Each structure stands twice: as C-alpha cells, then as structure tokens.
Amino acid sequence: MSALLEVRGLALVFDTPHGPLPVLERLDLTLSSGETLALVGESGCGKTLLALAVIGCLPAGARVVGGEIRFRGRDLLSLAPAERRALCGRELALSFQEPASALNPLLTIGEQIAEGLRLHAGLSKKAAWARAEDLLSEVGLEVRAGYARRYPHELSGGQRQRAMLSIALACGPSLLIADEPTSALDLCAQAELLTLLAALRARREMALLLITHDLAVVAELATRVAVMYAGAVVEEGGVLELFEHAAHPYTQGLLRSRGTAALARSASSTELDAGRAALPANLPAIPGQVPVLGRWPGGCRFHPRCARADERCTRESPQLLPAPPSARAPAPRAAPDATPEVCAQRAACHHAGEERP
Amino acid sequence: MLPYVLRRLALFVPTLLGITFLSFALLQLVPGDPAEVALSGGSTETAVDAEALARFRAAYLLDQPLWKQYLHYLGPFDLSAEGHPWFGGSGAHSFGGLLSGDLKHEIHRPHVRVIDELGRRLAVTVPLALAALLLGYLVAVPLGIFAAVRAGTAFDRVSVVILLVCYCLPTFWAGLLLQLAFGATGLGWFPVIGLAGEGASFAERLTHAVLPVVCLSYGSFAYLSRQMRAGMIETLSSDYVRTARAKGLPERLVVGKHALRNALLPLTTLFASAFPALIGGAVIVETIFDLPGMGRYAYEGLQQRDYFVVLATTTLGGVMTCLGILISDLLSAVLDPRIRHA
C-alpha cells in the first residue's frame, strides 16, 4: 500500500531584504491512508508552514526551493494552479488554527461550508445548504439551533473551531490537516473536540495530520508521531515507542518537561506548599532557546542545547536514520496495513544509539 | 437590521436639533445687522430711516429676544395671537420655521421663498452630486482592486502617479481645460455652459452634465482608489482569504466574494465625508459651468449678507453631513453583520 502523502526533502525559504531565509530544510514526512500522524514541535519550528505548503497557500514571500510533496503519487508542486485547486478542499483539506480570524466575518457559517460543496461537488444552492446543515450537525452543531444561518461572531470559540472543521470536512477529504485544533480552547472544549476528531477520523476513514505542540493531544489521537525542530523532522516513530524509548535528545527533553509540567500541576492542586518542596530543584526543561529563524546553528540544529553534543555535532548535520537497536523500542509494534519502513522509528542524531547521559 | 435602523434614526433627532442651534448661534456671531444691510443695500454711507428699520425688524421678528427668534426659526412655535394657525394664531406672521417647512423669504428678493429657491438649487446639485459620487466609486473601486491584486507591478505604479496628478489638479484649471478640449473650441462633444432648458430630452440633459460631473469626481478617484487598494491588500493577506483559497476557490471568487466585501467597509465610511461635500455644492465647478446650484446659492447669500439664505444653507450643510453619516452607517450595516447585531 503506497503512501497517501509523501514529503521528500522539502526546503522552504522566506524572501527577505537580506536574502532568502531558510524555514524548512530537508523535511521528510510520510502519511498512509487512514493513518493519524501527529506533527509536534515548539512554536516557530515550521509546522504550520509545512501544512500551508501542502495545501498550497503559502504566505507572500514564502517559497519552496527544493524537494517534493506527493499526494497519491502526484507531485503537488508541479501541478498547474487549476489542477491544484481542484484537489484543495476536496481531497486535501486544512482546518486552520485561530478560527476567529480564519472564518470570514461577513458570511454565514452555512455559506462558507456550502460554497466549497457547490464548487467541488457541483451541488445546487439548496442541496449544498442542506449538506452544510448535515455537516454542522455531524460536528455537534445542531440544525435546530440554526447554526448555518449564524455569523462567526455569534459563535463561541469551540463552536467556531467545529465550524472550521466542518468547512474542511465538507467534500469528504481523504487527508485532513488539523493545525492546532485545540490551542484556542479551554480544557473541557479541548477534550470534546479531540473525541470528535477521533470519531470523525474513524467514521470517514480519512488520514489525519495533526499539528500540535501538546503531547497530551498526541497521546490521545495519533498512531505515529513526527517531532520537528528548527525546520526539519528530527525523530519519528509509533506513539508508544516514541513516548517510551525516544532516541533523539530533543524528544527526550520534550517528554521530560511534560512530565514535570504534569507533576507541577498535580502538586499545586493537591498539596500546595508541600508539593513545591517536593518538586526537584532543577526542573528538567530543555535548556536554551528555540533558535531564531535565519540564525540556525551549523551542524545538528539542536547541538547548542544538547548535553550529548560533541565536536562532530557542530560540524555534521545528522540524517534521519533508523534508530539503533539499543535506543529503539524492543519490539516495534507494526500496524498490519503499514509498510515496515513507514512504521520504523527513525531519529536524526549522531548519538542516537548511546545511553542517556 | 430594523432595530439598528430605528436606533440610528432616533439618534438623528438630537443631532438635528444641535445642528439648528449651532447654525443659528453661529449666525448671531457674524458682525452686522441684517435689517440695516437689507435696507441700505449693503452700503454704509446710506442713512437708514429708523422707522423703516423698526418695521423691518418687527416684520422679521428681529426685535424679539434671541431665544424666541430661535424658536421661530425652528418651528411654528409662535404662541402669540399673530402666530401660526397650528397653535390657534391668526397666521399674521407669515413664517413658520423649519418644522412647517418655511425658511422665510430672501431679503434681497422678498418675493422669493428661501425654501423654494433651495428646492430649485438642490434639483441641480443633487443629481450632479450623485452622478459624481457614482462615477467616483465606479472608477475607483475596480481601479483599487486591480492595483491591489497587482500590487507592485508597473500598472500599480503608473496608476498611482496618474491618480496623484489628478488629485493635485486644481478644479478651476482642469474645468477650463475640459471646456477647451471638449467644448465648441475643441472636439465639440459637449456643451460647456449651463443646463439643458425646459423640456429638454434626457440625452440633452446628460450631455450638459458630463463635463461638470467629471470635474466634480476626478479628484475623488485618487483617495477612493487608494483606500480601496489598501483595504484590498489587507484583506487579501487575511486568514479568512487564506481559508477561501484552501477550499480551492478560484481567484475570481476569492477576490470578488471574500476579499471585496471586507475591503469595501472602509469605503462606506468615506462616503460620509464625500456626500455632504458634494451636496453642499462646489462653488468653483458651478461657477465655471454656470450652474445654479447649492454652492453658488450659499456663496451669493454670504456675499449679499442675506441672513435667511445663509441660515438655510448652513443648516442644510449640517443636515447633509448627518445624512451622509447615516447613509454610510446603514451601508456598513448592510455589509457587516457585526454592526447590524451590535
């Protein structure tokens, strides 16, 4: 079974007055039909730009300078604009983060769903509207409440996010890219939306590329995870393998800081003063800062923040290679319909096989 | 929508009251006595008969206290025995004030009612002004969209220069050039003076209006289209336009449906200032083309110190400003549901 979405060596730059600024470099990503892949990384590592590059809506000044994006084997980057538009919104859909600004304030929710249906499915105005109401009730916005006739400003944050989802889902895409679907929501609405996403994905048998910085969201929904750092994927693998046996020091750091955050949360809620004392004096946050665009360090991008870095890391940029057996999970859990290559845990680190310091 | 319209209309009432008060008060600050000016014919040398002055003042109620004069001007609030028939008076005082649609008579032509003359002047000015506004928006909106979609191209740059030149051309000079070029001395396409007379065909009226309308509107091309361009560029880079593109909508729909309506919003605000400026009249254009419009009426009233003409045109200017704001608010509400529901 071939991959649905295949990103190979994607390189993207921002044109600035001082010359092109690399944003994505040698980015590889593969997604099979029906699979849920989570793309994680800190803010500014290029997750959203990757999504925009796939959908073909890059902001002004951003430019793909290398690599390919294949969807069902066709290179999207070499398609004519009209051919690409025919795919966007029908086969490939993106649900944007910040639905407050991503929805047109002057059009009703129903109209914003229906226009895609009229275009791609050739539905009549009436049929498209009826379908839009169905879609809204599918994401939990009841027809009776008349959500289709409402304007974005009349909805709550969670409702807007659901409306955004139903726009993306309108034409039954085989790949849904959800960019930070829960970041603008409170905890309760987050949980509801994740349940909804999981149900929708299963019912529609579509592939889901979930972009997030929230590891809890990853654990909830994804089967596979790709971790991005400074414009490239540094590690990928199955959720369980990666959470338990991360090979890349950055992934390990991410997981450790998450543990700390959880510990801090439980401590502060249960035993305020005693809990503070119980916290380790040295919080295992990842030291240093996310490198600023255009000032990426040479060699391994992570080396200035890495405890394992040596002279080689400052020189050579590591390739995304299968993680050595010592670092890998003991028995990779292979999904029945995924190729072993896709499922394998891979990391871009010169020291992936070594014991943790 | 209806509650919004009603609320806006209700707000209109106190504003109108304020306008009438201000225009009345401002006129009181103008030096000179309307009675003396009227009887002396404007010259300070002529001695005016004191009795005639008193008669004139009494006839126009100028001998009354200011607050009474204001009430007379505002409406038929004359509660004396000679007052308006509405209040059981004999109607001996022939002026009823704004509310009864009576703005008294011109001082220099006592047989002409100011309200009638205003009507005649507006009949000239309003069609010309509306045509000029329409032309302005018809030219500027597509131009702005085009310049925004092709921002930074040669078309964008060249159009900026041309529009800026247009904006800077003084009307009196451009008007004369237009007359020379298109009038009898040049191509001979359009008449250069006045309006078509009584019983003229629509086509004749149209040819008379072409040059004045162009003259009234060319200056607005620049600021309207620049505003359109700026608004369009902003909306084209907005998140919801990106969403529209991600749906696979063709560029025609992305620009014409998603971006355009949002970009038009600031232009409706500009309408609020363009409308009263045009209705208030353009003295220069009216003079060049010899049109008996509002601008000239106000100017002549000022020159002749015709108290009641100045009062009427000042009030009308204020009312038109309010009307422009009202229309632009209603247009915004039609475009933007957030305003409608606020």
XYZ file of C-alpha atoms in Angstrom, chain A residues 52 55 57 85 88-89 96 101-107 111-112 115 118-120 151 153-154 164 167, chain B residues 239-240 242-251 253 257-259 261-262 265 335-338 340-341:
50
model
C 0.375 25.597 4.178
C -2.299 22.853 0.784
C -1.498 28.533 0.477
C -7.251 23.979 -6.639
C -7.655 21.512 -2.350
C -10.795 21.468 -0.299
C -6.832 26.376 10.378
C -9.797 35.066 12.167
C -9.875 32.179 9.702
C -13.638 32.439 9.190
C -14.961 35.257 7.002
C -16.796 37.638 9.379
C -19.261 38.789 6.708
C -20.559 35.398 5.545
C -22.479 29.802 3.178
C -18.816 29.223 3.999
C -19.572 27.318 -1.347
C -21.119 23.907 -4.879
C -17.667 24.204 -6.387
C -16.291 20.695 -5.899
C -22.196 34.568 11.563
C -19.061 36.418 15.725
C -22.218 34.776 17.067
C -13.927 25.363 10.814
C -15.697 23.510 6.307
C -6.645 34.493 7.432
C -10.147 34.107 6.018
C -6.361 32.035 3.055
C -9.210 29.771 4.188
C -11.095 30.584 0.986
C -8.028 29.701 -1.058
C -7.580 26.471 0.890
C -11.108 25.490 -0.122
C -9.849 25.543 -3.690
C -11.990 28.517 -4.707
C -10.879 30.176 -7.935
C -9.154 33.544 -7.522
C -14.330 34.186 -6.076
C -16.573 37.443 -2.788
C -14.343 37.010 0.235
C -11.975 39.947 -0.029
C -16.908 42.894 0.807
C -14.439 43.248 3.625
C -16.181 48.577 4.512
C -22.259 44.797 4.577
C -21.234 43.803 8.089
C -23.408 41.636 10.340
C -21.272 42.546 13.354
C -26.069 45.022 12.450
C -26.163 42.904 15.575
